[in-house]
Coordinates of C-alpha atoms in Angstrom, one line a residue:
M1 CA 94.6 153.8 39.3
H2 CA 97.9 155.1 38.1
V3 CA 100.7 154.0 40.5
H4 CA 104.4 153.3 40.1
T5 CA 106.1 151.2 42.7
E6 CA 109.7 150.4 43.5
Y7 CA 109.4 148.0 40.5
S8 CA 109.4 150.9 38.0
L9 CA 113.2 150.6 38.4
L10 CA 115.1 153.8 39.4
D11 CA 111.9 155.7 38.5
G12 CA 109.6 154.8 41.4
S13 CA 110.6 155.0 45.1
N14 CA 107.1 153.9 46.3
K15 CA 107.8 150.8 48.4
I16 CA 104.9 148.3 48.2
K17 CA 104.6 147.8 51.9
E18 CA 104.7 151.5 52.7
Y19 CA 102.2 152.2 49.7
V20 CA 99.7 149.6 51.0
A21 CA 100.0 150.9 54.6
R22 CA 99.4 154.5 53.3
V23 CA 96.3 153.5 51.3
K24 CA 94.9 151.7 54.4
E25 CA 95.7 154.8 56.5
L26 CA 93.8 157.0 54.0
G27 CA 90.7 154.8 54.3
M28 CA 90.8 153.5 50.7
N29 CA 89.2 150.2 49.7
S30 CA 91.1 149.6 46.5
A31 CA 94.6 150.4 45.1
A32 CA 96.4 149.7 41.8
I33 CA 99.9 148.9 40.6
T34 CA 100.8 150.1 37.1
D35 CA 104.6 149.9 36.7
H36 CA 106.3 151.1 33.5
G37 CA 106.2 148.1 31.0
V38 CA 106.6 145.4 33.7
M39 CA 104.7 143.3 36.2
F40 CA 107.6 142.5 38.5
G41 CA 105.8 143.6 41.6
V42 CA 102.2 142.4 41.1
I43 CA 102.4 139.3 43.3
D44 CA 104.1 141.2 46.2
F45 CA 101.5 144.0 45.9
Y46 CA 98.6 141.4 45.6
R47 CA 99.6 139.7 48.8
A48 CA 100.3 142.9 50.7
A49 CA 96.9 144.4 49.6
K50 CA 94.9 141.3 50.4
A51 CA 96.5 141.1 53.9
A52 CA 95.5 144.7 54.4
G53 CA 91.9 144.1 53.3
I54 CA 92.4 146.2 50.2
N55 CA 91.2 145.2 46.7
P56 CA 94.3 145.0 44.5
I57 CA 94.0 146.2 41.0
L58 CA 96.7 144.6 38.9
G59 CA 97.8 146.6 35.9
C60 CA 100.8 148.0 33.8
E61 CA 101.6 151.2 32.1
V62 CA 102.6 149.8 28.7
Y63 CA 104.6 151.4 25.9
V64 CA 102.6 151.3 22.6
A65 CA 104.6 151.5 19.3
P66 CA 103.3 154.0 16.8
G67 CA 103.4 151.3 14.1
S68 CA 104.3 147.6 14.4
R69 CA 106.1 146.3 17.5
F70 CA 108.6 144.6 15.2
D71 CA 109.7 148.0 13.6
H72 CA 113.0 149.1 14.9
E73 CA 113.2 152.3 12.9
I74 CA 111.4 155.5 13.6
N75 CA 110.3 157.9 10.9
G76 CA 111.2 161.5 11.2
G77 CA 109.2 163.3 13.8
E78 CA 107.5 160.0 14.9
D79 CA 107.4 159.1 18.6
R80 CA 109.2 155.8 19.7
Y81 CA 106.3 154.8 21.7
Y82 CA 103.2 156.1 23.7
H83 CA 102.1 155.3 27.2
L84 CA 98.7 153.5 27.9
V85 CA 97.5 152.3 31.3
L86 CA 96.0 148.6 31.2
L87 CA 94.0 147.3 34.3
A88 CA 93.0 143.6 34.7
E89 CA 89.2 143.7 35.3
N90 CA 89.2 139.9 35.9
N91 CA 91.2 136.7 35.7
Q92 CA 90.9 136.6 31.9
G93 CA 92.2 140.3 31.8
Y94 CA 95.1 139.2 34.1
Q95 CA 96.0 136.4 31.7
N96 CA 95.9 138.8 28.7
L97 CA 97.9 141.4 30.5
M98 CA 100.7 138.9 31.1
K99 CA 100.7 137.9 27.4
I100 CA 100.7 141.6 26.3
V101 CA 103.5 142.5 28.7
S102 CA 105.5 139.4 27.8
K103 CA 105.3 140.0 24.1
G104 CA 106.5 143.5 24.6
F105 CA 109.8 142.1 25.9
V106 CA 110.1 139.0 23.6
E107 CA 108.8 140.5 20.4
G108 CA 108.8 144.3 20.6
Y109 CA 111.8 145.4 22.6
Y110 CA 113.4 148.6 21.2
Y111 CA 114.7 150.9 24.0
K112 CA 111.5 149.8 25.8
P113 CA 109.3 146.7 25.9
R114 CA 106.9 147.9 23.2
I115 CA 103.5 146.4 22.3
D116 CA 101.2 147.5 19.3
I117 CA 97.6 147.8 18.3
E118 CA 97.6 144.3 17.0
L119 CA 98.4 142.8 20.4
L120 CA 95.8 145.0 22.0
E121 CA 93.1 143.8 19.5
E122 CA 94.2 140.1 20.2
Y123 CA 94.4 140.3 24.0
H124 CA 91.9 143.1 25.0
E125 CA 89.3 140.8 26.7
G126 CA 88.9 141.6 30.4
I127 CA 91.0 144.8 30.4
I128 CA 90.1 148.3 31.2
A129 CA 92.4 150.9 29.6
L130 CA 93.1 154.5 30.5
S131 CA 94.7 157.1 28.3
A132 CA 97.7 157.6 30.7
C133 CA 99.7 160.7 31.3
L134 CA 101.1 163.5 29.0
A135 CA 103.1 160.8 27.2
G136 CA 99.8 159.0 26.1
E137 CA 99.0 159.1 22.4
V138 CA 95.8 161.1 23.0
Q139 CA 97.5 163.6 25.2
K140 CA 100.5 164.0 23.0
N141 CA 98.2 164.9 20.1
L142 CA 96.3 167.4 22.2
L143 CA 99.6 169.0 23.4
R144 CA 100.6 169.5 19.7
G145 CA 97.2 171.1 19.0
M146 CA 96.1 168.1 16.9
F147 CA 92.6 167.6 18.2
E148 CA 91.2 165.5 15.4
E149 CA 94.2 163.1 15.6
A150 CA 93.6 162.8 19.4
K151 CA 89.9 162.1 18.8
Q152 CA 90.7 159.4 16.3
A153 CA 93.2 157.7 18.6
A154 CA 90.7 157.8 21.4
L155 CA 87.9 156.3 19.3
R156 CA 90.4 153.6 18.1
Y157 CA 91.2 152.6 21.7
E158 CA 87.5 152.7 22.5
S159 CA 86.8 150.3 19.5
I160 CA 89.5 147.9 20.7
F161 CA 88.5 147.7 24.3
G162 CA 84.8 148.3 23.9
K163 CA 82.5 151.1 25.1
G164 CA 82.9 151.7 28.8
N165 CA 86.3 150.0 28.9
F166 CA 88.4 152.9 27.7
F167 CA 88.7 156.1 29.8
L168 CA 90.3 159.6 29.2
E169 CA 92.7 160.2 32.1
L170 CA 92.8 163.6 33.8
Q171 CA 95.9 164.4 35.9
D172 CA 97.0 167.5 37.7
H173 CA 100.5 167.8 39.1
G174 CA 100.6 171.7 38.8
L175 CA 102.0 171.8 35.2
T176 CA 100.6 174.4 32.8
E177 CA 100.5 172.0 29.8
Q178 CA 98.6 169.5 31.9
A179 CA 95.9 172.0 32.8
D180 CA 95.6 172.9 29.1
V181 CA 95.3 169.2 28.1
N182 CA 92.7 168.6 30.8
Q183 CA 90.3 171.2 29.1
R184 CA 90.8 169.6 25.8
L185 CA 90.2 166.1 27.3
I186 CA 86.9 167.4 28.7
R187 CA 85.9 168.7 25.3
L188 CA 87.0 165.3 23.7
A189 CA 84.9 163.5 26.3
A190 CA 81.9 165.5 25.3
E191 CA 82.3 165.0 21.6
T192 CA 83.0 161.3 21.7
G193 CA 81.0 160.1 24.8
I194 CA 84.2 158.5 26.2
E195 CA 84.2 158.9 30.0
L196 CA 86.8 160.7 32.0
V197 CA 88.7 159.3 35.0
A198 CA 90.9 161.4 37.5
T199 CA 94.2 159.8 38.6
N200 CA 97.4 160.9 40.2
D201 CA 100.7 159.7 38.7
V202 CA 102.1 158.2 41.9
H203 CA 105.9 157.7 41.9
Y204 CA 106.5 158.0 45.7
T205 CA 104.5 157.4 48.9
Y206 CA 104.7 160.7 50.8
A207 CA 104.9 164.3 49.8
E208 CA 108.2 164.5 51.8
D209 CA 109.6 161.8 49.5
E210 CA 110.1 164.3 46.7
K211 CA 113.8 164.9 47.4
P212 CA 114.8 161.3 47.7
H213 CA 112.8 160.5 44.6
D214 CA 114.6 163.3 42.8
I215 CA 117.9 161.8 43.8
L216 CA 116.7 158.4 42.5
L217 CA 116.0 159.9 39.1
C218 CA 119.6 161.3 39.1
I219 CA 120.9 157.8 39.9
Q220 CA 118.9 156.5 36.9
T221 CA 120.2 159.1 34.5
G222 CA 123.7 159.5 35.8
K223 CA 123.2 163.2 36.6
K224 CA 123.9 165.3 39.6
L225 CA 121.3 167.5 41.5
T226 CA 123.2 170.6 40.3
D227 CA 122.8 169.7 36.7
E228 CA 120.4 172.1 34.9
N229 CA 119.2 169.9 32.1
R230 CA 118.1 166.7 33.7
M231 CA 115.0 164.6 34.1
R232 CA 112.8 165.7 37.1
Y233 CA 109.2 165.5 38.3
A234 CA 108.7 169.1 39.1
G235 CA 106.1 170.3 41.6
G236 CA 106.3 167.6 44.3
Q237 CA 102.8 166.3 43.5
Y238 CA 103.5 162.6 42.6
Y239 CA 102.7 161.0 46.0
V240 CA 99.7 159.0 47.2
K241 CA 96.9 161.6 47.6
S242 CA 93.9 161.4 49.8
E243 CA 90.3 161.4 48.4
Q244 CA 90.0 165.0 49.8
E245 CA 93.1 166.2 48.0
M246 CA 91.8 164.7 44.7
I247 CA 88.4 166.4 45.1
E248 CA 90.1 169.7 45.7
L249 CA 92.2 169.2 42.5
F250 CA 89.2 168.4 40.3
P251 CA 86.2 170.4 41.4
Y252 CA 85.2 170.7 37.8
A253 CA 85.3 166.9 37.1
R254 CA 83.3 165.2 39.9
Q255 CA 82.1 162.4 37.5
A256 CA 85.8 161.7 36.7
L257 CA 86.5 161.2 40.4
E258 CA 83.5 158.9 40.8
N259 CA 84.6 156.9 37.8
T260 CA 87.9 156.1 39.7
Q261 CA 85.8 154.2 42.2
K262 CA 83.5 152.6 39.6
I263 CA 86.5 151.2 37.8
A264 CA 88.0 149.9 41.1
D265 CA 84.7 148.2 41.9
R266 CA 84.9 146.4 38.6
C267 CA 88.4 145.0 39.0
H268 CA 88.7 141.6 40.8
V269 CA 91.4 139.2 40.1
E270 CA 92.0 136.0 42.2
I271 CA 95.4 134.5 42.1
E272 CA 95.8 130.7 42.9
F273 CA 98.8 129.8 45.2
G274 CA 100.1 126.4 46.1
V275 CA 98.6 124.3 43.3
T276 CA 101.4 122.6 41.4
K277 CA 101.5 123.1 37.6
L278 CA 104.0 120.3 36.8
P279 CA 104.7 119.4 33.2
K280 CA 104.0 115.8 32.1
Y281 CA 107.0 113.5 31.3
D282 CA 106.6 111.8 28.0
V283 CA 106.5 108.2 29.1
P284 CA 107.6 105.4 26.6
G285 CA 105.6 102.3 25.7
G286 CA 102.1 103.3 26.8
M287 CA 103.1 103.2 30.6
T288 CA 101.8 105.7 33.1
S289 CA 104.2 108.0 34.7
W290 CA 103.7 106.2 38.1
E291 CA 104.4 102.8 36.5
Y292 CA 107.5 104.1 34.8
L293 CA 108.9 105.8 37.9
N294 CA 108.4 102.5 39.9
Q295 CA 110.1 100.5 37.2
L296 CA 113.1 102.8 37.0
C297 CA 113.4 102.9 40.8
F298 CA 113.3 99.2 41.4
E299 CA 115.8 98.6 38.6
G300 CA 117.9 101.2 40.3
L301 CA 117.6 99.4 43.7
E302 CA 119.0 96.2 42.3
R303 CA 121.9 98.2 40.9
R304 CA 122.6 100.1 43.9
Y305 CA 122.0 97.3 46.5
P306 CA 122.4 93.8 44.9
N307 CA 119.8 91.4 46.5
P308 CA 118.1 94.1 48.5
G309 CA 116.1 93.0 51.5
E310 CA 112.6 93.8 52.5
E311 CA 113.6 96.8 54.5
L312 CA 115.1 98.5 51.5
K313 CA 112.1 97.7 49.4
E314 CA 109.8 99.1 52.0
R315 CA 111.8 102.2 52.3
L316 CA 111.7 102.6 48.5
S317 CA 107.9 101.9 48.4
Y318 CA 107.3 104.3 51.2
E319 CA 109.1 107.1 49.4
L320 CA 107.4 106.4 46.1
S321 CA 103.9 106.5 47.7
T322 CA 104.8 109.7 49.4
I323 CA 105.9 111.2 46.0
K324 CA 102.8 110.0 44.3
N325 CA 100.4 111.3 47.0
M326 CA 102.1 114.7 46.8
G327 CA 101.8 114.8 43.1
Y328 CA 105.5 114.8 42.2
V329 CA 105.9 111.7 40.0
D330 CA 106.6 113.6 36.9
Y331 CA 109.0 115.9 38.7
F332 CA 111.3 113.0 39.5
L333 CA 111.1 111.7 36.0
I334 CA 112.0 115.2 34.6
V335 CA 115.0 115.4 36.8
W336 CA 116.1 111.8 36.1
D337 CA 115.9 112.5 32.4
F338 CA 118.1 115.5 32.1
I339 CA 120.6 114.1 34.6
K340 CA 120.8 110.9 32.4
Y341 CA 121.2 113.1 29.3
A342 CA 124.2 114.8 31.0
R343 CA 125.8 111.5 32.0
D344 CA 125.2 110.0 28.6
N345 CA 127.0 112.8 27.0
D346 CA 129.9 112.9 29.4
I347 CA 128.9 116.1 31.1
S348 CA 130.1 116.0 34.7
V349 CA 127.3 115.9 37.3
G350 CA 127.7 116.5 41.0
P351 CA 127.0 113.8 43.5
G352 CA 124.0 115.7 44.9
R353 CA 123.7 118.0 48.0
G354 CA 121.2 119.3 50.4
S355 CA 118.2 117.3 51.6
A356 CA 117.7 115.5 48.3
A357 CA 120.6 113.2 49.4
G358 CA 118.1 111.8 52.1
S359 CA 116.0 110.1 49.3
I360 CA 116.5 106.6 48.3
V361 CA 114.4 107.3 45.2
S362 CA 116.9 110.0 44.2
Y363 CA 119.8 107.6 44.9
C364 CA 118.2 104.7 42.8
L365 CA 117.4 107.0 39.9
G366 CA 121.0 108.3 39.9
I367 CA 119.9 111.9 40.7
T368 CA 122.3 111.7 43.6
N369 CA 125.3 109.5 44.3
I370 CA 125.1 109.6 48.2
D371 CA 123.8 106.4 49.9
P372 CA 121.1 107.6 52.3
I373 CA 121.0 104.3 54.1
R374 CA 124.7 104.1 54.7
Y375 CA 124.7 107.7 56.1
Q376 CA 121.4 107.3 57.9
L377 CA 119.9 110.3 56.1
L378 CA 116.2 111.2 56.5
F379 CA 113.8 111.3 53.6
E380 CA 111.4 113.5 55.6
R381 CA 114.0 116.3 55.6
F382 CA 113.6 116.3 51.8
L383 CA 109.8 115.6 51.4
N384 CA 107.3 115.8 54.2
P385 CA 103.6 115.3 53.6
E386 CA 102.9 117.5 56.7
R387 CA 104.9 120.4 55.1
V388 CA 103.7 120.7 51.5
S389 CA 106.4 122.4 49.5
M390 CA 108.0 121.6 46.2
P391 CA 110.9 119.2 46.3
D392 CA 114.3 121.1 46.0
I393 CA 117.0 119.3 44.2
D394 CA 120.2 121.3 43.6
I395 CA 122.1 119.8 40.7
D396 CA 125.7 120.7 39.8
F397 CA 127.0 120.5 36.3
C398 CA 130.3 121.2 34.6
F399 CA 130.4 125.0 34.2
E400 CA 131.6 124.7 30.6
R401 CA 128.7 122.5 29.6
R402 CA 125.8 123.4 31.8
Q403 CA 124.1 125.3 28.9
E404 CA 124.0 122.0 26.9
V405 CA 121.8 120.5 29.6
I406 CA 119.5 123.5 29.6
D407 CA 119.5 123.4 25.7
Y408 CA 118.4 119.7 26.0
V409 CA 115.6 120.6 28.3
V410 CA 114.4 123.4 26.0
R411 CA 114.4 121.0 23.0
K412 CA 112.4 118.4 25.0
Y413 CA 109.8 120.6 26.5
G414 CA 109.8 123.6 24.1
K415 CA 111.4 127.0 24.3
D416 CA 108.1 128.6 25.4
R417 CA 107.9 126.3 28.4
V418 CA 111.6 126.5 29.7
V419 CA 112.6 129.9 30.9
Q420 CA 115.4 131.1 33.2
I421 CA 114.5 133.2 36.3
V422 CA 115.0 136.8 37.1
T423 CA 116.7 138.2 40.1
F424 CA 117.0 141.7 41.4
G425 CA 120.0 143.7 42.5
T426 CA 119.0 146.0 45.3
M427 CA 120.4 149.3 46.5
A428 CA 122.3 148.0 49.7
A429 CA 123.6 150.2 52.5
R430 CA 127.2 150.9 51.3
G431 CA 126.2 151.2 47.7
V432 CA 123.2 153.5 48.1
I433 CA 125.3 155.9 50.3
R434 CA 127.9 156.1 47.4
D435 CA 125.2 156.6 44.8
V436 CA 123.5 159.4 46.8
G437 CA 126.9 161.0 47.6
R438 CA 127.8 161.2 43.9
V439 CA 124.4 162.7 43.0
M440 CA 124.9 165.3 45.8
D441 CA 128.3 166.0 44.3
L442 CA 130.1 165.4 47.6
P443 CA 133.9 164.6 47.6
Y444 CA 134.5 161.0 46.8
A445 CA 136.9 160.4 49.7
F446 CA 134.5 161.9 52.1
V447 CA 131.5 159.7 50.9
D448 CA 133.8 156.6 50.7
A449 CA 134.9 157.1 54.3
I450 CA 131.2 157.2 55.5
A451 CA 130.3 154.2 53.4
K452 CA 133.2 152.2 54.9
M453 CA 131.6 152.8 58.4
I454 CA 129.0 150.2 57.4
P455 CA 130.1 146.8 58.6
T456 CA 130.7 144.3 56.0
E457 CA 128.1 141.7 57.2
L458 CA 125.3 139.9 55.4
N459 CA 121.9 141.8 55.3
I460 CA 123.4 144.9 57.0
T461 CA 121.2 148.0 56.9
I462 CA 122.0 151.7 57.6
D463 CA 119.9 151.6 60.8
K464 CA 121.7 148.5 62.0
A465 CA 125.1 150.2 61.3
L466 CA 124.1 153.3 63.2
K467 CA 123.5 151.1 66.3
M468 CA 126.6 149.0 65.8
N469 CA 129.1 151.8 65.1
P470 CA 129.4 154.7 67.7
E471 CA 131.6 156.8 65.4
F472 CA 129.1 156.5 62.6
R473 CA 126.2 157.4 65.0
K474 CA 128.2 160.4 66.3
M475 CA 128.8 161.8 62.8
Y476 CA 125.1 161.3 61.9
E477 CA 124.0 163.2 65.0
T478 CA 126.6 166.1 64.7
D479 CA 127.2 166.8 61.1
E480 CA 124.2 168.1 59.1
Q481 CA 125.6 167.2 55.8
V482 CA 126.2 163.6 56.9
K483 CA 122.7 163.5 58.3
Y484 CA 121.2 164.6 55.1
L485 CA 123.2 162.1 53.1
I486 CA 122.2 159.3 55.4
D487 CA 118.6 160.3 55.6
M488 CA 118.2 160.4 51.8
S489 CA 120.1 157.1 51.5
K490 CA 117.8 155.4 54.1
R491 CA 114.7 156.3 52.0
L492 CA 116.2 154.7 48.9
E493 CA 117.9 151.7 50.7
G494 CA 116.6 148.4 49.6
L495 CA 114.9 149.5 46.4
P496 CA 115.5 147.2 43.4
R497 CA 118.2 148.7 41.1
H498 CA 118.4 146.4 38.2
T499 CA 117.5 142.9 37.0
S500 CA 119.7 140.0 36.1
M501 CA 119.4 136.3 35.4
H502 CA 119.4 133.9 38.3
A503 CA 122.7 132.0 38.2
A504 CA 121.0 128.5 38.6
G505 CA 117.2 128.9 38.4
V506 CA 115.2 127.4 35.4
V507 CA 111.4 127.1 35.4
I508 CA 109.7 124.3 33.3
S509 CA 105.9 124.6 32.9
Q510 CA 103.1 122.4 31.5
K511 CA 102.0 125.2 29.2
S512 CA 103.7 128.3 27.8
V513 CA 105.3 130.0 30.8
D514 CA 103.5 133.3 29.9
E515 CA 100.2 131.6 30.7
Y516 CA 101.4 131.7 34.4
V517 CA 103.9 134.5 34.7
P518 CA 105.0 137.5 32.6
L519 CA 108.3 137.3 30.8
S520 CA 111.1 139.8 30.6
R521 CA 114.5 140.2 28.8
A522 CA 117.8 140.1 30.7
S523 CA 120.7 142.6 30.0
D524 CA 122.3 139.9 27.7
G525 CA 119.1 139.6 25.7
S526 CA 117.9 136.2 27.1
I527 CA 114.4 135.8 28.2
T528 CA 113.5 135.4 31.9
T529 CA 110.4 135.3 34.1
Q530 CA 109.3 138.6 35.7
F531 CA 108.9 136.8 39.0
T532 CA 111.6 135.6 41.3
M533 CA 112.2 132.0 42.3
T534 CA 110.2 132.3 45.6
T535 CA 107.2 133.7 43.9
L536 CA 107.3 131.0 41.2
E537 CA 107.3 128.4 43.9
E538 CA 104.3 130.0 45.6
L539 CA 102.5 129.8 42.2
G540 CA 103.1 126.1 42.0
L541 CA 105.6 126.2 39.1
L542 CA 108.4 123.7 38.8
K543 CA 111.9 125.4 39.2
M544 CA 115.2 123.7 39.0
D545 CA 118.5 124.7 40.5
V546 CA 120.8 123.9 37.6
R547 CA 124.1 124.9 39.2
I548 CA 127.7 125.0 37.9
V549 CA 130.8 123.7 39.4
R550 CA 134.4 124.4 38.2

């Protein structure tokens, strides 16, 4: 119900595949994902859970501003934000959750992607809310001894989400203040009729992951393990717990435990994959997209091949019919249009590369400048009816003026329908060893020497390096300090470390992008999708590779 995965960046070390496997091992039929302010991992989690026969509960632990999400000033003594857990009960709730999370980044970003009460009132349908951890508004007021304020906050949330759709969250990680707050939450539930739910604030998979997770927090905050005043999750209780462990934690709140299953049974979201959601090209003169594409292609055929014979016409007609049958007519018009804009405005465009060069349609439209007939290139390598996947045209533009092309596409289709794509930087083998070594306060030269034992090859892992490098393996087996460094590094290896904007990827959608995917904000302030290029393709969205050449 309250679970942070690796996509709570540098805060969760709970890898989705391991998490789902652990849930399956414990015999649970449902599991949730509620990362901090983001939905980066929901599709990976959804697929993994479904494959394991587990009901995926898609959610997010959002940051609620105390006032308006547009306010970037905090009054004296006021909190910057409160935590609140939102779970999608159904597809309407999933759509609304994407809207809420997106607007947190696009409209409410101030230290964190903040939302507000206004957004919750607008997009509450299909969402179940939980009062979250000690950082929730209700709990913070209870911690301060402000029972009436906590009560009013709880009743306000209940009025927004509706009776039976807001729950007071009990947690127990061995903290004294949590035990005190739990007793006050029980009293609050009795006075308001708002039901309780018992959760564990999961940040790592297994109990033994406490130490690597503590190191991860140090990486996030730039601290060392020896620093006294640093962020830590004390007590080692933030792992995936069994049903029996939860029963033992809450013997006084059996109904709260039962409500966990009741909420899980209510949550069912079905995500559609493989159905294309292409935008429509605005065709001139009352023609259909199909008629216009045919006209452009046959005009282009005459330009490319003066007096073309029947064989060329048949090849073009075959490609066009394949494109029509696969539903990609508008795709080719969209690509043709922005390449035409670039050429009309003296922006250098590459000749085309990859399998798109095998298409006579691409050649006749001027998308590519490589003759597929002369070079005997196969169309089927580009588009094959037996292997349904989106066409992939890589287009190179002059590096100084690429943004002009993107700006044109934004003007034509609307800034809400054209967004650049997120990518994740991960904690790779050498880098994670250096990070962990710094946190452990080991000598730089010592850690650097160990890191350099990792071969510099693509997709290398620490385990592969241990097999490939006998000297590295020997150090690992004979030196306890090296073994501890490497074991901690292996648990964190592969975790996403930061987000950035994909160098070339742009998505163009038929509706506002946040109807299909949640949005985020890159480090430079630009808006990106929260899903990667691969996931966007799986969801049927049109993505373009708008590359740069120098």
